[in-house]
Coordinates of C-alpha atoms and ligand atoms in Angstrom, one line a residue:
M1 CA 11.0 -31.0 22.4
E2 CA 11.2 -28.9 25.5
L3 CA 11.4 -25.3 24.6
H4 CA 14.2 -23.3 26.2
G5 CA 13.3 -19.8 25.0
R6 CA 16.8 -18.8 23.9
H7 CA 18.2 -17.5 20.7
L8 CA 20.0 -20.0 18.4
I9 CA 23.2 -18.3 17.5
A10 CA 25.4 -20.4 15.2
D11 CA 25.7 -23.9 16.8
A12 CA 24.6 -23.0 20.3
P13 CA 21.6 -21.6 22.3
S14 CA 22.4 -18.2 23.8
A15 CA 23.2 -18.0 27.5
D16 CA 20.3 -17.5 29.9
A17 CA 18.9 -14.0 29.7
A18 CA 17.6 -12.3 32.8
D19 CA 15.7 -9.5 31.0
T20 CA 12.8 -11.5 29.8
T21 CA 10.5 -9.4 27.7
F22 CA 7.8 -11.4 26.0
T23 CA 6.0 -14.7 25.6
G24 CA 3.8 -16.2 22.9
V25 CA 0.1 -15.5 23.6
D26 CA -2.9 -17.8 22.9
P27 CA -5.1 -15.4 20.8
T28 CA -8.3 -17.2 21.8
T29 CA -7.8 -16.6 25.6
G30 CA -5.1 -14.0 25.9
D31 CA -3.1 -16.4 28.1
A32 CA 0.7 -16.2 28.0
L33 CA 2.5 -19.3 26.7
S34 CA 5.7 -20.4 28.3
P35 CA 8.7 -20.2 28.0
P36 CA 9.6 -16.6 28.1
Y37 CA 11.7 -15.1 25.3
C38 CA 13.8 -11.9 25.3
D39 CA 15.0 -9.4 22.8
A40 CA 18.4 -10.2 21.2
T41 CA 21.1 -7.7 22.2
D42 CA 23.1 -5.8 19.6
A43 CA 26.1 -8.0 20.6
E44 CA 24.0 -11.2 19.9
V45 CA 22.8 -9.9 16.6
D46 CA 26.4 -9.1 15.7
R47 CA 27.6 -12.5 16.8
A48 CA 25.0 -14.2 14.6
L49 CA 26.0 -12.1 11.6
A50 CA 29.7 -12.6 12.2
A51 CA 29.2 -16.3 12.2
A52 CA 27.1 -16.0 9.0
E53 CA 29.9 -14.0 7.4
A54 CA 32.4 -16.7 8.4
A55 CA 30.1 -19.4 7.0
H56 CA 29.7 -17.6 3.7
S57 CA 33.3 -18.2 2.5
Q58 CA 32.8 -22.0 3.0
L59 CA 29.2 -22.2 1.8
I60 CA 30.0 -20.5 -1.5
D61 CA 32.1 -23.6 -2.5
L62 CA 29.8 -26.2 -1.1
D63 CA 28.9 -28.8 -3.8
R64 CA 25.3 -28.6 -4.9
E65 CA 24.4 -32.2 -3.9
S66 CA 25.3 -31.5 -0.3
R67 CA 23.3 -28.3 -0.3
A68 CA 20.3 -30.1 -1.8
K69 CA 20.5 -32.9 0.8
F70 CA 20.7 -30.3 3.6
L71 CA 17.4 -28.7 2.4
E72 CA 15.8 -32.2 2.3
A73 CA 17.1 -32.9 5.8
V74 CA 15.4 -29.7 7.1
A75 CA 12.1 -30.9 5.5
D76 CA 12.5 -34.4 7.1
G77 CA 13.3 -32.8 10.4
I78 CA 10.1 -30.6 10.3
M79 CA 8.0 -33.7 9.6
G80 CA 9.8 -35.5 12.4
L81 CA 8.5 -32.9 14.9
G82 CA 5.1 -34.5 14.3
D83 CA 1.9 -33.2 15.9
A84 CA 3.9 -31.3 18.6
L85 CA 4.8 -28.6 16.0
L86 CA 1.2 -28.3 14.8
E87 CA -0.1 -28.1 18.4
R88 CA 2.3 -25.3 19.4
A89 CA 1.7 -23.4 16.2
G90 CA -2.1 -23.8 16.8
K91 CA -1.8 -22.4 20.3
E92 CA 0.3 -19.4 19.2
T93 CA -1.8 -18.5 16.2
A94 CA -5.3 -19.9 16.6
L95 CA -5.0 -21.4 13.1
P96 CA -6.9 -24.7 12.8
A97 CA -5.0 -28.0 12.6
A98 CA -6.1 -28.7 9.0
R99 CA -4.7 -25.3 7.8
L100 CA -1.4 -25.9 9.7
T101 CA -1.1 -29.5 8.4
G102 CA -1.5 -28.1 4.8
E103 CA 1.0 -25.3 5.6
R104 CA 3.5 -27.8 6.9
G105 CA 3.2 -29.8 3.7
R106 CA 3.8 -26.6 1.7
T107 CA 6.8 -25.7 3.8
C108 CA 8.4 -29.1 3.3
A109 CA 7.4 -29.2 -0.4
Q110 CA 9.1 -25.8 -0.9
L111 CA 12.3 -27.0 0.7
R112 CA 12.3 -30.1 -1.6
Q113 CA 11.5 -28.0 -4.7
F114 CA 14.5 -25.8 -3.9
A115 CA 16.6 -29.0 -3.4
S116 CA 15.7 -29.9 -7.0
V117 CA 16.6 -26.4 -8.2
V118 CA 20.0 -26.7 -6.6
R119 CA 20.6 -30.2 -8.1
D120 CA 19.5 -29.0 -11.5
G121 CA 21.9 -26.1 -11.4
S122 CA 20.3 -24.0 -14.1
H123 CA 19.5 -21.3 -11.6
L124 CA 23.2 -20.4 -11.8
E125 CA 22.7 -19.5 -15.5
P126 CA 26.2 -20.5 -16.5
R127 CA 27.3 -18.7 -19.7
I128 CA 30.5 -19.3 -21.6
D129 CA 31.9 -17.3 -24.5
H130 CA 35.1 -18.8 -25.8
A131 CA 38.0 -16.7 -26.7
L132 CA 38.6 -15.7 -30.4
P133 CA 42.3 -14.8 -30.4
D134 CA 42.3 -14.1 -34.1
R135 CA 39.3 -11.8 -34.2
E136 CA 39.8 -8.5 -36.0
P137 CA 40.3 -5.8 -35.2
L138 CA 40.7 -7.0 -31.6
P139 CA 41.0 -10.5 -30.1
K140 CA 38.0 -11.6 -28.0
P141 CA 38.9 -12.8 -24.5
D142 CA 37.5 -16.0 -22.9
V143 CA 34.5 -14.8 -20.7
R144 CA 32.5 -17.0 -18.4
Q145 CA 29.6 -16.0 -16.1
M146 CA 27.6 -17.7 -13.4
H147 CA 25.6 -16.6 -10.4
V148 CA 27.1 -16.7 -6.9
P149 CA 25.5 -16.3 -3.5
L150 CA 25.2 -12.7 -2.1
G151 CA 26.3 -13.5 1.5
P152 CA 24.5 -13.3 4.8
V153 CA 20.7 -12.8 4.4
V154 CA 18.4 -11.5 7.2
V155 CA 14.9 -13.1 7.1
F156 CA 11.9 -11.8 8.9
G157 CA 9.3 -14.5 9.7
A158 CA 5.8 -13.5 8.7
S159 CA 2.9 -13.7 11.3
N160 CA 0.4 -15.1 8.9
F161 CA 2.3 -18.1 7.8
P162 CA 3.9 -19.5 11.0
L163 CA 5.5 -22.3 9.0
A164 CA 5.5 -21.6 5.2
F165 CA 6.8 -18.0 5.5
S166 CA 8.5 -18.1 8.8
V167 CA 11.8 -19.7 10.1
A168 CA 12.0 -22.4 7.4
G169 CA 9.7 -20.7 5.0
G170 CA 10.1 -19.5 1.4
D171 CA 12.7 -16.7 2.1
T172 CA 14.8 -19.1 4.1
A173 CA 14.5 -22.0 1.6
S174 CA 15.4 -19.7 -1.3
A175 CA 18.3 -18.0 0.4
L176 CA 19.8 -21.4 1.6
A177 CA 19.3 -22.8 -1.9
A178 CA 21.2 -19.8 -3.3
G179 CA 24.0 -20.8 -0.9
C180 CA 23.6 -17.9 1.5
P181 CA 23.8 -18.2 5.3
I182 CA 20.8 -16.8 7.1
V183 CA 19.9 -15.1 10.3
V184 CA 16.2 -15.2 11.0
K185 CA 14.2 -12.8 13.2
G186 CA 11.4 -15.0 14.5
H187 CA 8.0 -13.4 14.5
P188 CA 7.3 -12.3 18.1
N189 CA 3.8 -13.8 17.9
H190 CA 4.9 -17.4 17.4
P191 CA 8.3 -17.7 19.2
G192 CA 7.8 -21.3 20.3
T193 CA 7.0 -22.5 16.8
S194 CA 10.0 -20.5 15.6
E195 CA 12.3 -22.2 18.2
M196 CA 11.1 -25.7 17.3
V197 CA 11.7 -25.2 13.6
G198 CA 15.0 -23.3 14.3
R199 CA 16.3 -26.2 16.3
V200 CA 15.5 -28.6 13.4
I201 CA 17.6 -26.4 11.1
Q202 CA 20.4 -26.1 13.6
S203 CA 20.5 -29.9 13.9
A204 CA 20.5 -30.3 10.1
V205 CA 23.4 -27.9 9.8
R206 CA 25.4 -30.0 12.3
A207 CA 24.5 -33.3 10.7
A208 CA 25.5 -32.0 7.3
G209 CA 28.8 -30.8 8.6
L210 CA 28.1 -27.2 7.4
P211 CA 29.7 -24.2 9.1
A212 CA 27.8 -23.3 12.3
G213 CA 27.0 -19.8 11.1
T214 CA 24.9 -21.2 8.2
F215 CA 21.8 -20.6 10.4
S216 CA 20.9 -18.4 13.4
L217 CA 17.6 -17.5 14.9
V218 CA 17.1 -14.5 17.1
H219 CA 14.0 -13.3 18.9
G220 CA 12.7 -9.8 19.5
R221 CA 9.5 -7.8 20.1
G222 CA 9.8 -4.1 19.3
H223 CA 11.7 -2.8 16.4
A224 CA 15.2 -2.5 17.8
V225 CA 16.3 -6.1 17.0
G226 CA 15.1 -6.0 13.4
L227 CA 16.7 -2.6 12.8
A228 CA 20.0 -3.8 14.2
M229 CA 19.9 -6.8 11.9
V230 CA 19.4 -4.9 8.7
K231 CA 21.9 -2.2 9.6
N232 CA 24.6 -4.7 10.5
P233 CA 27.4 -4.2 8.0
R234 CA 27.7 -7.9 7.4
T235 CA 24.1 -8.3 6.2
R236 CA 24.0 -8.5 2.4
A237 CA 20.2 -8.8 1.7
V238 CA 16.9 -8.8 3.6
G239 CA 13.8 -10.9 3.0
F240 CA 10.6 -9.6 4.7
T241 CA 6.8 -10.3 4.7
G242 CA 4.5 -8.1 6.7
S243 CA 3.1 -4.6 6.9
L244 CA 3.8 -1.7 4.6
S245 CA 4.9 0.3 7.6
G246 CA 7.3 -2.4 8.7
G247 CA 8.7 -3.0 5.2
R248 CA 9.1 0.8 4.6
A249 CA 10.9 1.2 8.0
L250 CA 13.4 -1.5 7.0
I251 CA 14.0 0.0 3.5
D252 CA 14.6 3.4 5.1
A253 CA 17.0 1.9 7.6
V254 CA 18.9 0.2 4.9
A255 CA 19.1 3.4 2.8
T256 CA 21.0 5.0 5.6
R257 CA 23.7 2.3 5.5
E258 CA 27.0 3.2 4.0
D259 CA 26.5 0.4 1.6
P260 CA 22.8 0.0 0.8
I261 CA 21.7 -3.6 0.2
P262 CA 18.6 -5.2 -1.4
V263 CA 15.5 -5.4 0.8
Y264 CA 12.9 -7.9 -0.7
A265 CA 9.8 -6.8 1.2
E266 CA 6.4 -8.3 0.4
M267 CA 3.8 -6.0 1.9
G268 CA 0.2 -5.0 1.5
S269 CA -2.2 -5.5 -1.4
V270 CA -5.9 -5.1 -1.9
N271 CA -6.0 -7.5 -4.9
P272 CA -8.8 -5.9 -7.0
V273 CA -11.4 -8.1 -8.5
V274 CA -13.3 -7.0 -11.7
I275 CA -16.6 -8.6 -12.5
L276 CA -17.8 -8.0 -16.0
P277 CA -21.6 -7.9 -16.8
G278 CA -21.8 -11.2 -18.6
A279 CA -20.1 -13.1 -15.8
A280 CA -22.3 -11.3 -13.2
S281 CA -25.4 -12.3 -15.2
E282 CA -24.4 -15.9 -15.9
R283 CA -22.9 -16.9 -12.5
G284 CA -23.3 -14.1 -10.1
E285 CA -24.2 -16.3 -7.1
A286 CA -21.2 -18.6 -7.7
I287 CA -18.9 -15.6 -7.9
A288 CA -20.3 -14.2 -4.7
N289 CA -19.8 -17.5 -2.9
G290 CA -16.2 -17.9 -4.2
L291 CA -15.4 -14.3 -3.4
F292 CA -16.7 -14.5 0.1
G293 CA -14.8 -17.7 0.7
A294 CA -11.6 -16.0 -0.5
V295 CA -12.3 -12.9 1.7
T296 CA -12.8 -14.9 4.8
L297 CA -10.2 -17.7 4.2
G298 CA -7.7 -17.8 7.1
V299 CA -9.8 -15.0 8.7
G300 CA -8.8 -12.7 5.8
Q301 CA -5.1 -12.8 6.8
F302 CA -3.7 -13.4 3.4
C303 CA -1.7 -10.9 1.4
T304 CA -3.8 -12.1 -1.6
N305 CA -7.1 -11.4 0.1
P306 CA -9.5 -9.7 -2.4
G307 CA -10.3 -6.4 -0.7
L308 CA -11.7 -4.4 -3.6
V309 CA -14.4 -5.5 -6.1
F310 CA -15.4 -3.5 -9.2
A311 CA -18.6 -4.2 -11.1
L312 CA -21.1 -2.3 -13.2
D313 CA -24.1 -0.9 -11.3
D314 CA -26.9 -3.1 -12.6
E315 CA -29.4 -5.6 -11.3
N316 CA -27.0 -8.6 -11.5
T317 CA -24.5 -6.7 -9.4
S318 CA -27.3 -6.0 -6.9
A319 CA -28.1 -9.7 -6.7
L320 CA -24.4 -10.5 -6.2
V321 CA -24.0 -7.9 -3.5
H322 CA -27.2 -9.2 -1.7
R323 CA -25.7 -12.7 -1.7
L324 CA -22.4 -11.3 -0.3
E325 CA -24.4 -9.5 2.4
A326 CA -26.3 -12.7 3.3
L327 CA -23.1 -14.6 3.6
A328 CA -21.6 -12.0 5.8
A329 CA -24.6 -11.9 8.1
D330 CA -24.4 -15.7 8.6
A331 CA -20.6 -16.1 8.8
P332 CA -19.2 -16.9 12.2
D333 CA -16.5 -14.8 13.8
G334 CA -12.9 -16.0 13.5
T335 CA -9.9 -15.5 15.6
F336 CA -7.0 -13.4 14.3
L337 CA -3.4 -14.4 14.7
H338 CA -3.0 -11.8 17.4
A339 CA -4.8 -9.0 19.1
G340 CA -2.7 -6.4 17.2
I341 CA -4.2 -7.5 13.9
R342 CA -7.7 -6.9 15.3
T343 CA -6.7 -3.4 16.3
G344 CA -5.5 -2.8 12.7
Y345 CA -8.6 -4.4 11.3
R346 CA -10.9 -2.3 13.5
A347 CA -9.0 0.9 12.5
G348 CA -9.5 0.0 8.8
C349 CA -13.2 -0.7 9.2
D350 CA -13.6 2.5 11.2
R351 CA -11.9 4.3 8.3
L352 CA -14.5 2.9 5.9
D353 CA -17.4 3.5 8.3
A354 CA -16.5 7.2 8.5
V355 CA -16.9 7.8 4.7
D356 CA -20.3 9.2 3.6
G357 CA -21.4 7.0 0.7
V358 CA -19.9 3.8 2.1
A359 CA -22.4 1.3 3.5
R360 CA -21.5 -1.7 5.7
S361 CA -23.4 -4.9 6.0
G362 CA -22.8 -8.0 8.1
R363 CA -23.0 -8.2 11.8
A364 CA -21.7 -5.5 14.2
D365 CA -18.3 -6.2 15.7
G366 CA -18.2 -7.9 19.1
D367 CA -15.7 -7.0 21.8
G368 CA -12.8 -9.1 20.6
G369 CA -13.3 -11.9 23.1
P370 CA -11.0 -12.9 25.9
G371 CA -7.9 -12.7 23.8
G372 CA -9.0 -9.5 22.1
A373 CA -8.5 -11.2 18.7
R374 CA -12.0 -12.0 17.5
A375 CA -12.8 -10.9 14.0
T376 CA -16.3 -10.2 12.4
P377 CA -16.5 -10.4 8.6
A378 CA -17.8 -7.3 6.8
V379 CA -19.0 -6.4 3.3
Y380 CA -18.9 -2.8 2.3
T381 CA -20.4 -1.1 -0.8
T382 CA -19.9 2.2 -2.4
D383 CA -20.2 4.0 -5.8
A384 CA -17.5 5.0 -8.2
A385 CA -17.7 8.8 -7.4
T386 CA -17.2 8.2 -3.6
F387 CA -14.3 5.8 -4.4
R388 CA -12.8 8.5 -6.7
D389 CA -13.1 11.2 -4.0
H390 CA -11.7 9.1 -1.2
P391 CA -8.3 7.6 -2.2
A392 CA -8.0 6.0 1.2
L393 CA -10.7 3.6 0.2
A394 CA -8.1 1.8 -1.9
E395 CA -5.9 1.1 1.1
E396 CA -5.6 -2.5 2.5
V397 CA -7.8 -3.5 5.4
F398 CA -6.0 -6.6 6.6
G399 CA -8.8 -9.0 7.7
P400 CA -12.1 -10.6 6.5
S401 CA -13.7 -7.6 4.7
T402 CA -14.1 -6.4 1.1
L403 CA -15.4 -3.2 -0.5
V404 CA -17.6 -3.5 -3.6
V405 CA -17.4 -0.4 -5.9
R406 CA -20.5 -0.1 -8.2
C407 CA -19.7 1.8 -11.4
P408 CA -22.5 3.4 -13.4
H409 CA -20.6 3.1 -16.7
R410 CA -17.7 1.1 -18.0
D411 CA -15.6 4.3 -18.2
D412 CA -16.0 4.8 -14.4
L413 CA -14.7 1.3 -14.0
T414 CA -11.6 1.8 -16.1
A415 CA -11.0 5.3 -14.5
A416 CA -11.2 3.6 -11.0
L417 CA -8.7 0.9 -12.0
A418 CA -6.3 3.5 -13.4
T419 CA -6.0 5.0 -9.9
L420 CA -4.8 1.8 -8.2
S421 CA -1.3 1.4 -6.8
G422 CA 0.7 -1.7 -7.1
Q423 CA -0.9 -5.0 -6.3
L424 CA 0.2 -8.6 -5.9
T425 CA -2.7 -9.9 -7.8
A426 CA -5.7 -8.8 -9.9
T427 CA -8.7 -10.9 -10.9
L428 CA -11.1 -10.7 -13.8
H429 CA -14.4 -12.5 -13.9
A430 CA -15.7 -12.6 -17.5
T431 CA -17.4 -14.7 -20.1
D432 CA -15.9 -15.3 -23.5
A433 CA -18.1 -12.6 -24.8
D434 CA -17.0 -10.2 -22.1
L435 CA -13.4 -10.9 -22.9
L436 CA -13.8 -9.9 -26.6
G437 CA -13.8 -6.2 -25.6
A438 CA -11.7 -6.5 -22.4
G439 CA -8.2 -5.8 -23.8
D440 CA -8.0 -2.4 -22.1
L441 CA -9.0 -3.9 -18.7
V442 CA -6.4 -6.7 -19.1
A443 CA -3.7 -4.1 -19.9
L444 CA -4.7 -1.9 -16.9
L445 CA -4.7 -4.9 -14.5
R446 CA -1.4 -6.1 -15.9
D447 CA 0.2 -2.8 -15.4
C448 CA -0.7 -2.6 -11.7
S449 CA -0.2 -6.2 -10.6
G450 CA 2.1 -9.2 -10.6
R451 CA -0.4 -11.9 -11.3
L452 CA -3.8 -11.7 -13.2
V453 CA -6.3 -14.4 -12.4
L454 CA -9.1 -15.2 -14.8
N455 CA -12.4 -16.6 -13.4
G456 CA -10.8 -17.7 -10.2
F457 CA -9.7 -16.2 -6.9
P458 CA -6.2 -15.0 -5.9
T459 CA -5.9 -16.8 -2.5
G460 CA -4.1 -20.2 -2.5
V461 CA -0.8 -19.2 -4.2
E462 CA 0.5 -22.3 -6.0
V463 CA 4.2 -23.0 -5.3
C464 CA 5.6 -23.8 -8.7
P465 CA 8.3 -22.6 -11.1
S466 CA 6.0 -20.3 -13.0
M467 CA 4.4 -18.6 -10.0
H468 CA 5.1 -14.9 -9.6
H469 CA 4.2 -13.5 -6.2
G470 CA 5.3 -9.9 -6.4
G471 CA 4.1 -6.7 -7.9
P472 CA 4.7 -2.9 -8.2
W473 CA 5.2 -0.8 -5.1
P474 CA 3.7 -0.9 -2.5
A475 CA 2.9 -4.6 -3.0
T476 CA 6.6 -5.3 -2.9
S477 CA 9.8 -3.3 -2.8
D478 CA 11.3 -4.8 -5.9
V479 CA 8.9 -5.4 -8.8
R480 CA 11.4 -7.6 -10.6
T481 CA 11.3 -10.5 -8.0
T482 CA 9.0 -13.1 -6.5
S483 CA 8.9 -14.4 -3.0
V484 CA 7.0 -17.6 -3.9
G485 CA 8.1 -20.3 -6.4
T486 CA 11.5 -21.4 -7.4
A487 CA 12.4 -18.1 -9.2
A488 CA 12.7 -16.7 -5.7
V489 CA 16.2 -18.0 -5.5
R490 CA 17.4 -15.3 -7.9
R491 CA 16.9 -12.6 -5.2
F492 CA 19.9 -13.9 -3.3
L493 CA 22.4 -14.5 -6.2
R494 CA 24.5 -12.1 -8.1
P495 CA 26.2 -12.5 -11.5
F496 CA 30.0 -13.0 -11.5
C497 CA 32.3 -13.2 -14.4
Y498 CA 35.6 -14.9 -14.9
Q499 CA 37.7 -13.5 -17.7
G500 CA 40.8 -15.3 -19.1
F501 CA 40.8 -18.0 -16.5
P502 CA 42.5 -21.4 -16.9
Q503 CA 40.3 -24.5 -16.6
H504 CA 41.7 -25.7 -13.3
L505 CA 40.7 -22.4 -11.6
L506 CA 37.2 -22.3 -12.9
P507 CA 34.2 -23.8 -10.9
D508 CA 32.9 -27.0 -12.3
E509 CA 29.8 -25.2 -13.6
L510 CA 32.0 -23.3 -16.1
K511 CA 34.6 -25.9 -17.1
D512 CA 34.7 -26.9 -20.8
G513 CA 33.9 -30.6 -20.2
N514 CA 30.6 -29.6 -18.4
P515 CA 31.4 -32.2 -15.6
L516 CA 28.1 -31.5 -13.9
G517 CA 26.0 -31.9 -17.1
I518 CA 24.0 -28.8 -16.6
M519 CA 22.3 -26.4 -19.1
R520 CA 24.6 -23.6 -20.1
L521 CA 24.6 -20.8 -22.7
V522 CA 27.7 -21.6 -24.7
D523 CA 28.7 -19.2 -27.5
G524 CA 25.1 -18.0 -27.6
A525 CA 23.3 -21.4 -27.7
W526 CA 21.7 -23.3 -24.7
T527 CA 23.1 -26.8 -24.3
D528 CA 24.0 -29.4 -21.7
D529 CA 26.7 -30.8 -23.9
A530 CA 30.3 -31.0 -22.8
Ligands
LIG601 P1 4.6 -6.4 10.9 O1 4.1 -5.6 12.0 O2 5.1 -5.8 9.7 O3 5.8 -7.3 11.5 C1 6.6 -8.2 10.7 C2 8.0 -8.2 11.3 O4 8.7 -7.0 11.1 C3 8.1 -8.5 12.8 O5 9.2 -9.3 13.1 C4 8.2 -7.1 13.4 O6 8.8 -7.2 14.6 C5 9.1 -6.4 12.3 N1 8.8 -5.0 12.2 C6 7.6 -4.4 12.0 N2 7.7 -3.1 12.0 C7 9.0 -2.8 12.1 C8 9.8 -1.6 12.1 N3 9.2 -0.4 12.0 N4 11.1 -1.7 12.3 C9 11.7 -2.9 12.4 N5 11.1 -4.1 12.4 C10 9.7 -4.0 12.3 O7 3.6 -7.5 10.5 P2 2.7 -8.5 11.4 O8 3.0 -8.5 12.8 O9 2.8 -9.8 10.7 O10 1.2 -8.0 11.2 C11 0.9 -6.6 11.3 C12 0.2 -6.1 10.1 O11 1.0 -6.4 8.9 C13 -1.1 -6.7 9.7 O12 -2.2 -6.1 10.4 C14 -1.2 -6.5 8.3 O13 -1.6 -5.3 7.9 C15 0.2 -6.7 7.8 N6 0.6 -8.0 7.2 C16 0.7 -8.1 5.9 C17 1.1 -9.3 5.4 C18 1.4 -9.6 3.9 O14 1.4 -10.7 3.5 N7 1.5 -8.6 3.1 C19 1.3 -10.4 6.2 C20 1.2 -10.3 7.5 C21 0.8 -9.0 8.0 P3 8.7 -6.1 15.7 O15 7.2 -5.7 15.8 O16 9.2 -6.9 16.9 O17 9.6 -5.0 15.3

């Protein structure tokens, strides 16, 4: 596929743009990657969302089998791009081929999982309460509810998952599965990868005979394009993965709309890990190895990266910390997705370095290399009192570093945990004996997070129906929802109720004969009977 560098608005690429503003950049060399891309104009954003709005009225009535086949066709099309997609993504992000191959598999698996969800139909949660005309003192009307799509969704591609959380990633798959048209803002650091995947979706839209506005992709670097998208009156919801500042800016922009809409933003997290004394004594070295692997996986560029560790201040913790320090001293540098992440990582490390009572081990940072994106892993240690006195130590440092907080007493540990803000995940390392007295810790970690991992590590988020990838603010903007797993479809649906309708005007999902054979709550009991 030869890249043309244009926006994909409904069924056509945008016209040539003279005011070229950015290119992809190879983070290992700093070299620009052709072709050039330009910021979408307000008129182009509006055209994409007008087409999405027009598509909504047709998509809402699209049968579920056609929608499922469309999602599968997108997955087939992505596989059909072959190695060219992985090569372009590798050039734009410095992610290794093995990682990108796995991520492509996850992307396609997500699309296929959502196709199954659509076919199954239970995500629509049909509910039927038959009329009771003779009920006293008042008759009961016939009331039927199911979920319907919200309408045009704006999706922001994430930098750290150029496939699985970008143009055809989780937000896109879940919004399309819900039946919503989407307009994606490609992440400016992998525009070529975005274009390739976007053209696959555009082709699948055409081949399925769906309305052209089902999908659009616009490019932009700088905040104007994204802000225009979320403020556009036709936008009905937003899916975002990225920084806390970016997510907050979008939430604030939406709050100034005449009709505020939901913003599902997945932002920062430090993912605390608690190591209890029995576990530190029994398998401290294995925990250190696993922890360091999780901290440096993907050059630390995961929202589930464990950035804070709490343990009692004893000899087993000393041994565990020494092991972490040895691993950090030997670990090679990695290359970040883009030089901007190194700037943020350096600022975060500088913040830790500046605190009296925080010690750094590992090698000193290099100069960033030719692309300005080289990353050096670091392990920091501090004590509970310093942690308590410096709340900024609990803020995310996005990259391959972690801070171990050594707590003299168990009370210091629980007091430190009680100060944590919302997290995507928390992790507990404990033996059976440790767990006997750990009810308070489990409760504290449950209250501040969306997923609690026992004797494992939080990176490597399984994509499955039971997964929850969300958490209290500031991990996400809506604690009730997930951005990974099939439950993500709920974010883009709303309940709708038909009262007193004749059979022929009801959707098949709500007809008495249950022609689709799906699970429904009928007069208070779940059944797939007619
Ligand atoms: P980002 O800066 O938040 O950007 C994500 C998307 O949002 C981009 O399309 C960006 O485009 C847009 N954006 C950012 N700030 C905006 C604003 N104020 N108004 C409107 N649009 C805005 O994230 P990133 O580029 O992926 O990485 C930067 C930092 O985000 C990292 O250093 C890390 O701290 C964090 N991050 C977190 C996660 C996570 O999973 N939680 C993932 C990736 C990154 P424009 O810049 O063109 O506006």
